[in-house]
Amino acid sequence: MPTLVVCAAPVAGMPGCRAELVDPDAPIATATDAGLTRGDGVFETVGVHDGRMHDLEPHLERLAQSASMLDLPAPDLGAMRDAIALAVRSLLESLPATPPTALAKVVYTRGPEHGPQAGRPTGYVYADVFPDVTRQRTEGVAVVTLTRGYPHAIGAKAPWLLVGAKTLSYAVNMAAERHVKALGLDDAILTSTDGYVLEAPRATVLVRLGDEIVTPAAEGGLLHGTAQRAAFESFTARGFACSYRDLTVAELEAADHVWLTDSVQLLRPIRELDGRMLVVDRGLTDGVNADLLAAG
């Protein structure tokens, strides 16, 4: 049974802030909530592995950054932290055994557009078990490149596009995933119209070029991956040089190995890219995933 925690008064400095466990089927938002009607809000998904939350603070930091980009009131990160902890603890206590993978999704919207609560943000956390991803982590995934429809670094030129904010406006990302599934594949790597690698719909791209591990620079308007940061620490400890920089599609195609990484599924090697088979380094992948699981 999933758990739901409402974060009353989720704005920093607002009195009456508390985290309250509620029935997951209970209504907690109005029909005019801007998060529902416009996707006007932000979210983060915290991975819970073997009962332990991973990278909680980087997720909270990114939630605050995304909220700032949308000109939302600063969220009360302490309240959000308490709500996440309560949701995860309640989920784990409700299960007969600790699941290998679960998640806690924290949502923060602009709130109702009308009525007495107009402009008062809505905050809540939803926690649930995640399907087993062992096969994807070990055998790899089949991926296709898809255009995102805009040029590289558009975020700096057009900040109103909110490129780099983790907003609730994920319709394009989900459409890309449905397209991929219709092709019989697992995931996508989004690219710019001028030939650069961006990110996956819900993951960061890592590429091995010789002894270098590269991920596209966040300054190009991408999300700064939380699991990617932890993976960089593991790769660095294994003797690789890790860097953030612009990465071309040509470099992606010539890479020794390619991975997708996110907080829930961790490091997934790509075994097929645009119909071409890639080498999966099982030993390296398993080692980095073991480090990610151990880090917490």
XYZ file of C-alpha atoms in Angstrom:
296
model
C 0.000 0.000 0.000
C 1.515 3.371 -1.002
C 1.701 6.143 1.585
C 0.794 9.806 1.285
C 1.986 12.632 3.505
C 0.628 16.161 3.189
C 2.986 18.957 4.115
C 0.782 21.660 5.575
C 2.136 25.193 5.196
C 5.063 24.073 2.984
C 6.458 27.595 2.431
C 9.593 28.630 4.315
C 8.673 30.890 7.230
C 4.962 30.041 7.118
C 3.534 29.166 10.566
C 1.748 25.874 11.193
C 4.129 23.716 9.221
C 3.682 19.987 9.844
C 3.795 16.671 8.013
C 0.594 14.628 8.258
C 0.065 11.045 7.102
C -3.257 10.727 5.253
C -5.205 8.103 3.346
C -3.524 7.787 -0.100
C -7.003 7.908 -1.664
C -7.937 11.121 0.140
C -8.350 14.310 -1.946
C -5.579 16.759 -1.097
C -5.732 19.337 -3.928
C -8.502 21.427 -5.443
C -9.557 21.266 -9.079
C -8.005 24.700 -9.588
C -4.560 23.807 -8.233
C -2.068 25.231 -10.726
C -0.024 22.050 -10.504
C -2.982 20.181 -12.013
C -4.320 22.793 -14.415
C -1.006 24.149 -15.724
C 1.761 21.859 -14.521
C 2.893 24.895 -12.515
C 5.014 23.266 -9.879
C 8.144 21.239 -9.242
C 8.994 17.782 -7.965
C 11.804 15.448 -6.971
C 11.956 11.661 -6.701
C 14.137 10.211 -3.968
C 15.344 6.637 -4.396
C 14.979 4.284 -1.428
C 17.260 1.253 -1.706
C 17.154 -1.600 0.790
C 15.231 0.677 3.132
C 17.621 3.644 2.979
C 17.005 6.966 1.281
C 19.741 8.036 -1.109
C 20.949 11.557 -1.902
C 18.149 13.246 0.032
C 19.939 16.572 0.499
C 20.884 17.021 -3.189
C 17.235 16.355 -4.061
C 16.043 18.995 -1.608
C 18.608 21.465 -2.930
C 17.433 20.851 -6.490
C 13.788 21.215 -5.424
C 14.580 24.653 -4.023
C 16.505 25.586 -7.165
C 13.635 24.514 -9.419
C 11.146 26.439 -7.264
C 13.299 29.555 -7.571
C 13.378 29.220 -11.363
C 9.567 29.184 -11.370
C 9.387 32.159 -8.973
C 7.606 29.970 -6.441
C 7.877 30.868 -2.759
C 10.895 29.150 -1.233
C 9.806 25.744 0.106
C 10.359 24.816 3.730
C 13.015 22.159 3.186
C 12.881 21.075 6.808
C 9.172 20.349 6.486
C 9.751 18.566 3.190
C 12.520 16.496 4.787
C 10.194 15.472 7.623
C 7.403 14.624 5.181
C 9.696 12.438 3.069
C 11.002 10.614 6.141
C 7.457 10.006 7.425
C 6.239 8.733 4.041
C 9.165 6.336 3.654
C 9.015 5.080 7.230
C 5.266 4.456 6.968
C 5.673 2.634 3.664
C 8.378 0.328 4.996
C 6.434 -0.407 8.186
C 3.401 -1.418 6.126
C 5.289 -4.066 4.139
C 6.092 -7.641 5.177
C 9.699 -7.244 3.982
C 11.966 -4.405 2.916
C 11.778 -3.992 -0.870
C 15.014 -3.678 -2.874
C 13.772 -0.456 -4.462
C 11.162 2.109 -3.496
C 10.738 5.821 -4.099
C 9.454 8.970 -2.460
C 8.103 11.647 -4.786
C 7.863 15.133 -3.301
C 5.601 17.615 -5.110
C 5.373 21.379 -4.604
C 2.851 23.401 -6.631
C 1.770 27.020 -6.843
C -1.525 26.005 -5.281
C -5.139 26.972 -6.055
C -5.746 29.740 -8.554
C -9.062 30.777 -6.971
C -10.797 30.785 -3.612
C -9.615 31.497 -0.069
C -6.453 29.413 -0.512
C -5.456 31.073 -3.791
C -1.693 31.349 -4.161
C -1.000 29.104 -1.169
C 1.369 26.353 -2.386
C 0.502 22.693 -2.106
C 3.129 20.243 -0.854
C 2.978 16.499 -0.444
C 5.041 13.302 -0.610
C 3.967 10.022 -2.161
C 5.964 6.854 -1.420
C 5.626 3.463 -3.092
C 7.514 0.317 -4.069
C 9.296 0.412 -7.445
C 9.397 -2.597 -9.825
C 12.517 -4.766 -9.856
C 15.164 -3.288 -12.180
C 17.866 -5.945 -11.762
C 17.677 -6.987 -15.419
C 18.081 -3.423 -16.679
C 21.082 -2.827 -14.408
C 22.834 -6.033 -15.440
C 21.803 -6.842 -19.015
C 21.389 -3.262 -20.185
C 18.684 -1.348 -22.034
C 17.849 -0.645 -25.666
C 17.742 3.072 -26.433
C 16.953 5.352 -29.356
C 17.991 8.988 -29.840
C 15.142 11.477 -30.215
C 15.311 15.198 -30.923
C 14.166 17.508 -28.132
C 13.291 20.085 -30.756
C 15.507 22.958 -29.636
C 19.186 23.897 -29.978
C 21.891 23.300 -27.405
C 22.117 25.798 -24.502
C 18.685 27.286 -25.239
C 18.162 27.729 -21.504
C 20.662 30.598 -21.329
C 19.041 32.352 -24.276
C 15.438 31.734 -23.246
C 15.221 31.253 -19.456
C 11.407 31.404 -19.600
C 11.480 27.920 -21.146
C 12.580 26.653 -17.696
C 15.102 24.264 -19.196
C 16.954 22.779 -16.248
C 14.053 23.045 -13.797
C 12.363 19.814 -12.690
C 8.815 20.988 -13.284
C 5.541 19.083 -13.278
C 5.248 19.853 -17.005
C 6.521 16.413 -18.001
C 4.099 15.772 -20.872
C 6.887 15.852 -23.488
C 9.074 13.497 -21.455
C 6.227 11.034 -21.007
C 5.309 11.260 -24.696
C 8.911 10.374 -25.550
C 8.723 7.344 -23.260
C 5.443 6.177 -24.838
C 6.994 6.530 -28.286
C 9.961 4.434 -27.188
C 7.730 1.707 -25.748
C 5.744 1.633 -29.000
C 9.030 0.898 -30.771
C 9.643 -2.017 -28.439
C 12.587 -0.278 -26.747
C 13.407 0.724 -23.186
C 14.374 4.385 -23.149
C 15.521 7.412 -25.143
C 18.392 9.860 -25.233
C 17.194 13.334 -26.142
C 19.397 15.409 -28.450
C 19.481 19.033 -29.544
C 18.736 20.199 -33.068
C 22.395 21.208 -33.492
C 23.859 17.793 -32.667
C 24.454 17.681 -28.897
C 23.466 15.097 -26.309
C 21.027 16.313 -23.653
C 19.522 13.750 -21.261
C 17.029 10.910 -21.094
C 13.385 11.692 -20.251
C 13.997 10.676 -16.634
C 17.740 10.027 -16.383
C 21.204 11.473 -16.958
C 23.542 10.247 -19.706
C 27.074 9.040 -18.891
C 29.567 8.198 -21.648
C 32.953 6.488 -21.456
C 35.534 7.780 -23.905
C 38.761 5.921 -23.157
C 39.696 6.722 -19.565
C 37.262 9.652 -19.365
C 33.658 9.558 -18.133
C 31.628 12.460 -19.524
C 28.156 13.778 -18.808
C 26.617 16.759 -20.618
C 27.237 20.008 -18.755
C 24.335 21.182 -16.606
C 25.118 24.732 -17.724
C 23.580 23.745 -21.041
C 20.183 23.825 -19.338
C 20.045 20.258 -18.038
C 19.173 18.835 -14.654
C 22.217 18.193 -12.490
C 21.715 14.496 -11.771
C 21.925 13.384 -8.148
C 22.798 9.747 -8.900
C 25.212 10.974 -11.559
C 27.194 12.901 -8.931
C 27.503 9.777 -6.808
C 28.470 7.736 -9.879
C 31.224 10.249 -10.671
C 32.671 9.665 -7.196
C 32.750 5.930 -7.843
C 34.285 6.285 -11.309
C 36.906 8.691 -9.963
C 37.868 6.200 -7.240
C 38.343 3.629 -10.014
C 40.865 5.803 -11.830
C 38.680 7.529 -14.407
C 38.781 11.237 -15.179
C 35.222 12.579 -14.876
C 34.046 15.766 -16.548
C 31.028 17.896 -17.344
C 31.169 19.247 -20.868
C 29.269 19.579 -24.098
C 28.931 16.136 -25.645
C 28.190 15.685 -29.320
C 26.025 12.983 -30.840
C 29.110 11.887 -32.812
C 30.970 11.293 -29.526
C 28.003 9.363 -28.178
C 28.064 7.105 -31.218
C 31.828 6.516 -30.828
C 31.734 5.871 -27.067
C 33.229 2.773 -25.464
C 30.284 2.442 -23.083
C 27.116 4.442 -22.357
C 24.915 4.467 -19.261
C 21.741 6.087 -18.017
C 21.587 6.940 -14.335
C 18.873 8.143 -11.971
C 18.134 7.969 -8.270
C 15.701 5.071 -8.476
C 17.085 2.796 -11.197
C 20.727 3.769 -10.545
C 23.254 2.936 -13.283
C 21.822 1.160 -16.348
C 24.184 0.259 -19.194
C 23.008 0.779 -22.763
C 23.311 -2.424 -24.794
C 21.682 -1.084 -27.955
C 21.748 2.465 -29.366
C 19.731 3.306 -32.484
C 19.762 -0.346 -33.497
C 23.516 -0.787 -33.003
C 24.764 -3.169 -30.319
C 27.112 -1.763 -27.674
C 29.453 -3.539 -25.291
C 28.167 -3.769 -21.716
C 30.910 -3.714 -19.091
C 29.151 -5.829 -16.490
C 31.989 -5.739 -13.977
C 32.359 -1.960 -14.021
C 28.613 -1.384 -13.937
C 28.093 -3.786 -11.054
C 30.935 -2.171 -9.134
C 29.603 1.349 -9.502
C 26.081 0.252 -8.611
C 27.446 -1.450 -5.503
C 29.123 1.825 -4.540
C 25.891 3.740 -5.110
C 23.948 1.327 -2.942
C 26.566 1.499 -0.207
C 26.821 5.284 -0.211
C 23.262 6.074 0.890
